[in-house]
CSV table of C-alpha atoms in Angstrom, one decimal:
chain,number,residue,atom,x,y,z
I,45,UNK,CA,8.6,-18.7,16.8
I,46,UNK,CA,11.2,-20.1,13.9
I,47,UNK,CA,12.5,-17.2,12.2
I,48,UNK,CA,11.4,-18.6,9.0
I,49,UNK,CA,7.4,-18.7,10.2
I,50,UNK,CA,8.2,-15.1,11.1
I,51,UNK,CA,9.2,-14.0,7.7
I,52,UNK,CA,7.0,-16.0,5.6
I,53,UNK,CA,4.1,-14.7,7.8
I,54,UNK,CA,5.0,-10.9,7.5
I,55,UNK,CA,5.6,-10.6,3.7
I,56,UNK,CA,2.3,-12.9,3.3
I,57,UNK,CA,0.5,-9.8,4.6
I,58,UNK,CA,2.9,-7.1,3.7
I,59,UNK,CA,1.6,-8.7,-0.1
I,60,UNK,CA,-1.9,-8.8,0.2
I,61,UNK,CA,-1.5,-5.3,1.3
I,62,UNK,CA,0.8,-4.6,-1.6
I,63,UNK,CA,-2.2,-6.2,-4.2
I,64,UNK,CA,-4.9,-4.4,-2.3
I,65,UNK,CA,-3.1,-0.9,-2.9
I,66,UNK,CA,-1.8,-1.9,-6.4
I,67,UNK,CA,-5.8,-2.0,-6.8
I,68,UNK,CA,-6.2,1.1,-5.2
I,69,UNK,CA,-3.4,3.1,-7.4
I,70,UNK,CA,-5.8,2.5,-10.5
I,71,UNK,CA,-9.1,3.3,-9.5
I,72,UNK,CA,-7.5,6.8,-8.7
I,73,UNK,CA,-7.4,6.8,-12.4
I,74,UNK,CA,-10.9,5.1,-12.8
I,75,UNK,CA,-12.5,7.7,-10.9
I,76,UNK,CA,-10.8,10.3,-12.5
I,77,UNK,CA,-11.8,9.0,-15.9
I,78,UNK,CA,-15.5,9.0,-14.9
I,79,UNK,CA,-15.1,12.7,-13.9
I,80,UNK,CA,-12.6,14.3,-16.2
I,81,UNK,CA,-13.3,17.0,-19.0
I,82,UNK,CA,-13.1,16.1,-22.4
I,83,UNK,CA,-10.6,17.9,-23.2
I,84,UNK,CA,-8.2,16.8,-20.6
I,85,UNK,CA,-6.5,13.1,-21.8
I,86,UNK,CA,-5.9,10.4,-18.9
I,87,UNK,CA,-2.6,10.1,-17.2
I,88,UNK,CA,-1.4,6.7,-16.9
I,89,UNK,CA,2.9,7.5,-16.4
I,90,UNK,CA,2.0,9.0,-12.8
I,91,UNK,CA,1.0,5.6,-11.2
I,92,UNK,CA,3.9,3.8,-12.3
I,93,UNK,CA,6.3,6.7,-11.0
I,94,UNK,CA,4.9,7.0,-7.6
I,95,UNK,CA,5.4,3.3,-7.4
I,96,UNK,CA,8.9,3.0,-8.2
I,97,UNK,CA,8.3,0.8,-11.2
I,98,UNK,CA,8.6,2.8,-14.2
I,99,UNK,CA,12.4,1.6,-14.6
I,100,UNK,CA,11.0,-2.3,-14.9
I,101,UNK,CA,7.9,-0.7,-16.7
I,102,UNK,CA,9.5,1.3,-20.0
I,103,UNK,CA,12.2,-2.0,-20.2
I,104,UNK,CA,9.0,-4.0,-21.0
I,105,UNK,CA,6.8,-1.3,-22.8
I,106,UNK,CA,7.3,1.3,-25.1
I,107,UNK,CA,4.9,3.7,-24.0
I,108,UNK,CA,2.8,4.6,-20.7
I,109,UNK,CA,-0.7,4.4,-22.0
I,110,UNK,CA,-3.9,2.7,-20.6
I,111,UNK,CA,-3.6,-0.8,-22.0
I,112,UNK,CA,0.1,-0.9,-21.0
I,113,UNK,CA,-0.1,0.3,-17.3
I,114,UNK,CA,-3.3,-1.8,-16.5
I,115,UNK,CA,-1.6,-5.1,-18.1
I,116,UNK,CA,1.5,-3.8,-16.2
I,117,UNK,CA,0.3,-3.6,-12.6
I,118,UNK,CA,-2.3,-6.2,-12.6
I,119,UNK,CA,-1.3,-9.5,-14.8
I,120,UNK,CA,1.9,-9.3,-16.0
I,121,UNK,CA,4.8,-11.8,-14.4
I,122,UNK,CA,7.2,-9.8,-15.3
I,123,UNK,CA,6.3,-7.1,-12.6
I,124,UNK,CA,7.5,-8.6,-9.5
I,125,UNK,CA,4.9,-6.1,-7.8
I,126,UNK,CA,1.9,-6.5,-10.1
I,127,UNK,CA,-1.3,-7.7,-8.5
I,128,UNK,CA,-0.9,-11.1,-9.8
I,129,UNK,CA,2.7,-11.6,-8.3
I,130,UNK,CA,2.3,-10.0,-5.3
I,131,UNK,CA,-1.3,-12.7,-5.0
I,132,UNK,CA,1.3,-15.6,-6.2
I,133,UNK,CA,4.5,-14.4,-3.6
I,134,UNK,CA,1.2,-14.2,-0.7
I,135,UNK,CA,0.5,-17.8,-1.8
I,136,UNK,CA,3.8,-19.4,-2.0
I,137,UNK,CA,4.9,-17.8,1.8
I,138,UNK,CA,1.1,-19.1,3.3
I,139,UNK,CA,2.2,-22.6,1.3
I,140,UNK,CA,5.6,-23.1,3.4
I,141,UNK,CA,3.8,-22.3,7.0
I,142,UNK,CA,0.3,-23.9,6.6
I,143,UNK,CA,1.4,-25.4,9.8
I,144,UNK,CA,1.6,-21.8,11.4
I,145,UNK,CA,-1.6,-20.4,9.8
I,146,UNK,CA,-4.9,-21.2,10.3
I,147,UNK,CA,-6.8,-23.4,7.5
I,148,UNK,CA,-9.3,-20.7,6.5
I,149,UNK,CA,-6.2,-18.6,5.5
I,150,UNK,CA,-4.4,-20.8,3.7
I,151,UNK,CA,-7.5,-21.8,1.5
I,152,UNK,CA,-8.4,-18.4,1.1
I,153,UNK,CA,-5.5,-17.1,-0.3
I,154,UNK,CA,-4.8,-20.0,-2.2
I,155,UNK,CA,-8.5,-19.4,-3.7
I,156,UNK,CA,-8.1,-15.5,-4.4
I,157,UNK,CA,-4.8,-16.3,-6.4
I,158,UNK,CA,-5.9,-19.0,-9.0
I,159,UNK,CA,-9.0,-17.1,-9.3
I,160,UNK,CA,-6.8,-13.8,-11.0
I,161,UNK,CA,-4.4,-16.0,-12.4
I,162,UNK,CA,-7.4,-18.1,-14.1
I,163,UNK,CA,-8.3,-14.7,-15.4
I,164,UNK,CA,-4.9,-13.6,-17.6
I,165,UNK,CA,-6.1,-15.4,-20.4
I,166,UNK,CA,-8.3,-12.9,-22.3
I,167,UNK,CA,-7.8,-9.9,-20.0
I,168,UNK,CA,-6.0,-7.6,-22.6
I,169,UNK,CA,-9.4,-7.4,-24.3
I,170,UNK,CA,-11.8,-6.5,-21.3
I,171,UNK,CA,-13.4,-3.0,-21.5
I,172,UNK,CA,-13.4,-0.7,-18.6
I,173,UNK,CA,-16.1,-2.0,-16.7
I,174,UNK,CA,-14.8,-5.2,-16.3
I,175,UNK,CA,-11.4,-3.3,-14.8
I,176,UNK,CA,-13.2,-2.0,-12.4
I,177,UNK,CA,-15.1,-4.7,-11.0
I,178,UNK,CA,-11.9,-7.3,-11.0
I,179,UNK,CA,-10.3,-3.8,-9.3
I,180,UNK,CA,-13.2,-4.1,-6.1
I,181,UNK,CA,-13.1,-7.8,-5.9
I,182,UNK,CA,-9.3,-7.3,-5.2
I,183,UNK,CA,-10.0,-4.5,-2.5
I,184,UNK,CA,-13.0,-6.7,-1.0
I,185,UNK,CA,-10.8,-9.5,-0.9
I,186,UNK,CA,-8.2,-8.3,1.0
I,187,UNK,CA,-10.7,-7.3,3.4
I,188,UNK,CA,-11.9,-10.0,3.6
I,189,UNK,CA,-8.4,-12.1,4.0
I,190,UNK,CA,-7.7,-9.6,7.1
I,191,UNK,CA,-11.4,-10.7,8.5
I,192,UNK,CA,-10.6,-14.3,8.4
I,193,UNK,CA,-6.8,-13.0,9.9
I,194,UNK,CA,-8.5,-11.0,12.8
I,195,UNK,CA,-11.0,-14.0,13.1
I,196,UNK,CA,-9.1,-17.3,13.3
I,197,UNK,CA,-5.6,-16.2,14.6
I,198,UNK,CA,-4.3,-15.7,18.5
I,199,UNK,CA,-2.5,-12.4,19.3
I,200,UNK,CA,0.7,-14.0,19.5
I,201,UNK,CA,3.5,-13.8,17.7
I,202,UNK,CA,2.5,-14.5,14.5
I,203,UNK,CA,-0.4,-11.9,14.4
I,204,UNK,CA,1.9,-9.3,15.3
I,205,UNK,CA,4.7,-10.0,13.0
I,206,UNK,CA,1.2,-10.0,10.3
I,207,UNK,CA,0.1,-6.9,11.5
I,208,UNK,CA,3.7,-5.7,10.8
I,209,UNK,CA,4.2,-7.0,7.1
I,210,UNK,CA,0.4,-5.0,6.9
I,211,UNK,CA,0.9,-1.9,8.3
I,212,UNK,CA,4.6,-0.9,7.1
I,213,UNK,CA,3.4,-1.7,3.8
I,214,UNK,CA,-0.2,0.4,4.3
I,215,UNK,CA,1.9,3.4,5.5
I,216,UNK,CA,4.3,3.2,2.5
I,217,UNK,CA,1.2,3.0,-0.1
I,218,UNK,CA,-0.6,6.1,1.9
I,219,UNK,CA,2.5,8.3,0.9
I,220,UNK,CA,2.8,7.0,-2.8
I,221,UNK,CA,-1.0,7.5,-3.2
I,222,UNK,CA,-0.1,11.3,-2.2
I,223,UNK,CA,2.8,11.1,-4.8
I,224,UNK,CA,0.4,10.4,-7.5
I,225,UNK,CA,-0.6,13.5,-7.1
I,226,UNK,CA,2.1,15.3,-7.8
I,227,UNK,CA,3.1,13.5,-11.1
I,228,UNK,CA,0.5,14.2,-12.2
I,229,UNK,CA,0.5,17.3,-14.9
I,230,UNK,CA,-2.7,20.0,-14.9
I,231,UNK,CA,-2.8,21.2,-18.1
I,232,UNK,CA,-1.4,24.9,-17.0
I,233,UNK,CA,-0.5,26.7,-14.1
I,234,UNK,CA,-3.5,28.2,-13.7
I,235,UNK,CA,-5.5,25.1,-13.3
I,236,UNK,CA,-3.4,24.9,-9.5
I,237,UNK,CA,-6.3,25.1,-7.2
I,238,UNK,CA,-8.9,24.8,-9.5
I,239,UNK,CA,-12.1,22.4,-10.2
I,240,UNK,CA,-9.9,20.1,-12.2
I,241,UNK,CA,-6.9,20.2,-9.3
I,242,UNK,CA,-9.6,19.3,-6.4
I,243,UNK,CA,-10.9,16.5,-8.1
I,244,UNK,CA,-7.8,15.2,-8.5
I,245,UNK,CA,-7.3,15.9,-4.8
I,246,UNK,CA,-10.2,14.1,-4.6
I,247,UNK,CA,-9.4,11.3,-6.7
I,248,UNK,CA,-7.0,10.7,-4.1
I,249,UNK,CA,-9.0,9.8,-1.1
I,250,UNK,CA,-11.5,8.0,-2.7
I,251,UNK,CA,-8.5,5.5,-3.2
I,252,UNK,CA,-7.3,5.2,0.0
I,253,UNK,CA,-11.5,5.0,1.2
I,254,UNK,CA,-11.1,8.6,3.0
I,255,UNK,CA,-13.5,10.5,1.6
I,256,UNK,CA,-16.4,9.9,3.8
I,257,UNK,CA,-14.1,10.2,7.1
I,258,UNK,CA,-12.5,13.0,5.9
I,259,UNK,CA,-15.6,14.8,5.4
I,260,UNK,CA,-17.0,14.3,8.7
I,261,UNK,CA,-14.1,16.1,9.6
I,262,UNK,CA,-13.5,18.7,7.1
I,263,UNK,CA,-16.2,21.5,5.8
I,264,UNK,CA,-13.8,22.5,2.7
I,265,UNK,CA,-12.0,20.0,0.6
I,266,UNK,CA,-8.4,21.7,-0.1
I,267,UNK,CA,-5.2,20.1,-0.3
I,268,UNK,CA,-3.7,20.9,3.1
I,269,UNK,CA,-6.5,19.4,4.7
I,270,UNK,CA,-6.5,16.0,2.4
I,271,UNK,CA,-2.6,16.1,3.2
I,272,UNK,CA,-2.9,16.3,7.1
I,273,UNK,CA,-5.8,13.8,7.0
I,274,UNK,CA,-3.8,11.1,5.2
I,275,UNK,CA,-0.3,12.0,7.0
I,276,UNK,CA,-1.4,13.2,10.5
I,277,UNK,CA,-5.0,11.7,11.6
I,278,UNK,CA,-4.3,9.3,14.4
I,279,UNK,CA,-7.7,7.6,14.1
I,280,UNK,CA,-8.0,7.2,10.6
I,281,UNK,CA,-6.5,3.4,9.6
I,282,UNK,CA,-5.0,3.9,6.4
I,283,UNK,CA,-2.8,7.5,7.7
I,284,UNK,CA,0.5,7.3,8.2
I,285,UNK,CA,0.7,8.1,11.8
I,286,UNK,CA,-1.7,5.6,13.0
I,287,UNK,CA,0.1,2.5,10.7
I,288,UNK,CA,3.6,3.9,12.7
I,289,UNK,CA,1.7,3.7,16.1
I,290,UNK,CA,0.0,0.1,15.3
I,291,UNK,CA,3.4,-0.9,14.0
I,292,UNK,CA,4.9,0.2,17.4
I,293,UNK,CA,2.6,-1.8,19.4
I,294,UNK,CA,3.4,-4.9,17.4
I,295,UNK,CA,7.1,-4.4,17.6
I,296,UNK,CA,7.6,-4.2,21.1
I,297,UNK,CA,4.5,-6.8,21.6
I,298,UNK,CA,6.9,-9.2,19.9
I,299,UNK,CA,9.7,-8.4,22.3
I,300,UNK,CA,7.8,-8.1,25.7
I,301,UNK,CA,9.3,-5.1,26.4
I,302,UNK,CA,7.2,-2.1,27.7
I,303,UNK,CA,7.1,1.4,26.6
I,304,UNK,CA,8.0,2.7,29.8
I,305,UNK,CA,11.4,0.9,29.4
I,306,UNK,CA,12.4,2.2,26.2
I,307,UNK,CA,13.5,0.1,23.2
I,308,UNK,CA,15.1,-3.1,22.9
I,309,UNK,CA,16.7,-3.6,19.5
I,310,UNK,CA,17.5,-1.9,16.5
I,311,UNK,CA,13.7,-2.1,15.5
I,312,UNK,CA,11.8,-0.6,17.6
I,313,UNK,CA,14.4,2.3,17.8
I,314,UNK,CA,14.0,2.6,14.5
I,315,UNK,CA,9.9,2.1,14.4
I,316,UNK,CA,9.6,4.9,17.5
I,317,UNK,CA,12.2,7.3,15.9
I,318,UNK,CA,10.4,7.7,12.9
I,319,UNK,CA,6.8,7.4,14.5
I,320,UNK,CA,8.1,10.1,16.8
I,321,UNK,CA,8.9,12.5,13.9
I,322,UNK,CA,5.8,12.4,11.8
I,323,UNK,CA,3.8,12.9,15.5
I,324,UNK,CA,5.6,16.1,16.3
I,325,UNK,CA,5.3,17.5,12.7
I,326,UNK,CA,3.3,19.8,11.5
I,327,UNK,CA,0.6,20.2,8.5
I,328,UNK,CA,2.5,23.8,7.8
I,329,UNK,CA,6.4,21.8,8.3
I,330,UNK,CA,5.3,19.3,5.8
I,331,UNK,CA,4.6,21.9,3.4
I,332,UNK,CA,7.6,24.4,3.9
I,333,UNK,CA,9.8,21.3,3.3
I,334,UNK,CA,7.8,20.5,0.2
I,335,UNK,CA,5.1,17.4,0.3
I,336,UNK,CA,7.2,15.5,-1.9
I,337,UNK,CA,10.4,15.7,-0.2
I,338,UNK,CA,8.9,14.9,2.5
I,339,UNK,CA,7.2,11.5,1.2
I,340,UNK,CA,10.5,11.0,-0.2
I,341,UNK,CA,12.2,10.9,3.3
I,342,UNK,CA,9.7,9.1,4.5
I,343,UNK,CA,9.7,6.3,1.7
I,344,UNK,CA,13.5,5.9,2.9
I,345,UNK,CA,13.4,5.7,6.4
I,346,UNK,CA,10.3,3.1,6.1
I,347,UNK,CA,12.5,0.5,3.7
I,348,UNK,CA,14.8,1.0,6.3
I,349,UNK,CA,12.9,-0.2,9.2
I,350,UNK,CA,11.5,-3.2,6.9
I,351,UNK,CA,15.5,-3.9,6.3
I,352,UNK,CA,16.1,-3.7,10.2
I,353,UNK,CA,13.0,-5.7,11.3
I,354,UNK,CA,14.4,-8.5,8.8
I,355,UNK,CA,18.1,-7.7,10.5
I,356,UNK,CA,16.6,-8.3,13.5
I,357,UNK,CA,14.2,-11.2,13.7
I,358,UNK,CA,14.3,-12.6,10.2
I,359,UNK,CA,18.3,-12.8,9.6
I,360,UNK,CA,19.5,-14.9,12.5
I,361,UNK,CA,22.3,-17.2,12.2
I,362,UNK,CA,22.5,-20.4,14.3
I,363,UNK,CA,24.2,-21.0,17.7
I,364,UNK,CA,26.9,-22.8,17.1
């Protein structure tokens, strides 16, 4: 496969992904809104924080509120990770390798992107409601886009370097939606453990679609549990662990080489490594070290397997 398929076909997932959990990161305010106090005000600063984008954010706006964070994440150009330009960056990679990708993918994600950028026009003005329900049909699509993926593409190459772009992203988003968390400010110090804090806890797997799962599995909702569920739970498809092992597969899928050999290249080293680390740790370990260090590092040592996967397959130079 042409390194240039390769690439265009990873970071066409990888941003689906990325609009799907841009979607996600507000309706953890959404849901909080419908189940908040009176007296405590919405937080909107947290969500741009935990995604790195308050820098590009506060250059554009003066001040973190509702109206400037939902314009911010969802419509506006200017964010190069707002729904609408991570929908338009999806389009423009399925454009160049129509060739490579199955029909049904290339109209659908052609479809989903005029369909929100059709919708810009007038959007500063729509009431909650309306939020919301834009906010689902992103999440349904991108179900739906991975459907039509699973449904009309071979497990070669290209599926795996898909299933790549997806899952590094997924696992990156599952520790930011954790990071949410804790930016976000409980009115005292006494509120730690409370009502309030658990539904914020709460809040939190709604977004990433745990909270049935996790109760199956858990009697008590507390935060060491929700932690180790969305870190730790190897069968759960949005935790951390299981995106490293799926990622693994992929990797060394693409290569041919088998586990029992060991590693190839730089990137499944890398991939193994890191999966290997976040198998052998510990609920308690995480916690010692502090959870958000310990995103933190993680964060890291993800962007640098996307940078060595791209080293690897996407960078060549040719024979000459």
């Amino acid at each position: 496969m042409l390194s240039r398929v390769a690439n265009s076909i990873y970071w066409m997932n990888r941003y689906i992904e990325r609009a799907d959990n841009y979607a996600r990161f507000i309706s953890v305010n959404f849901n909080l809104a419908l189940d908040l106090p009176p007296n405590v005000p919405e937080q909107w600063e947290p969500l741009i924080v935990a995604t790195a984008d308050h820098y590009n954010f506060f250059e554009h706006y003066p001040t973190a509120n509702r109206e400037h964070v939902l314009h911010f994440m969802t419509f506006d150009e200017s964010n190069p990770n707002s729904i609408l330009s991570c929908l338009y960056s999806a389009r423009e990679n399925a454009r160049t390798i129509r060739e490579s990708i199955s029909r049904e993918m290339w109209e659908y994600v052609n479809q989903i992107y005029w369909k929100v950028k059709d919708r810009v026009e007038g959007s500063k003005d729509w009431e909650i409601s309306r939020y919301q329900g834009f906010l689902e049909e992103i999440k349904s699509g991108s179900q739906l886009f991975y459907g039509i993926v699973d449904s009309t593409i071979t497990r070669g190459e290209g599926w795996h370097f898909g299933q790549l772009g997806k899952l590094l992203e997924r696992a990156d988003k599952t520790t930011r939606f954790l990071d949410v968390k804790y930016f976000t400010l409980l009115p005292d110090i006494d509120a730690i453990g409370s009502p309030l804090d658990l539904l914020l806890w709460s809040a939190v797997l709604k977004s990433n679609s745990a909270y049935n799962m996790f109760r199956q599995q858990y009697k008590i909702i507390n935060p060491k549990n929700i932690v180790e569920f969305l870190i730790l739970e190897k069968s759960f498809p949005r935790s951390v662990v299981h995106c490293l092992q799926e990622a693994e597969v992929s990797l060394y899928a693409i290569s041919g080489t088998s586990f029992e050999s060991g590693y190839s290249n730089p990137a499944e080293k890398k991939v193994s490594k890191l999966l290997s680390e976040v198998q052998f740790t510990e609920i308690d370990d995480i916690l010692d070290t502090g959870l958000h260090q310990f995103l933190d590092n993680f964060q890291t040592k993800n962007n640098e397997i996307g940078q060595t996967i791209f080293n690897t397959y996407f960078d060549l130079k040719p024979v000459s």
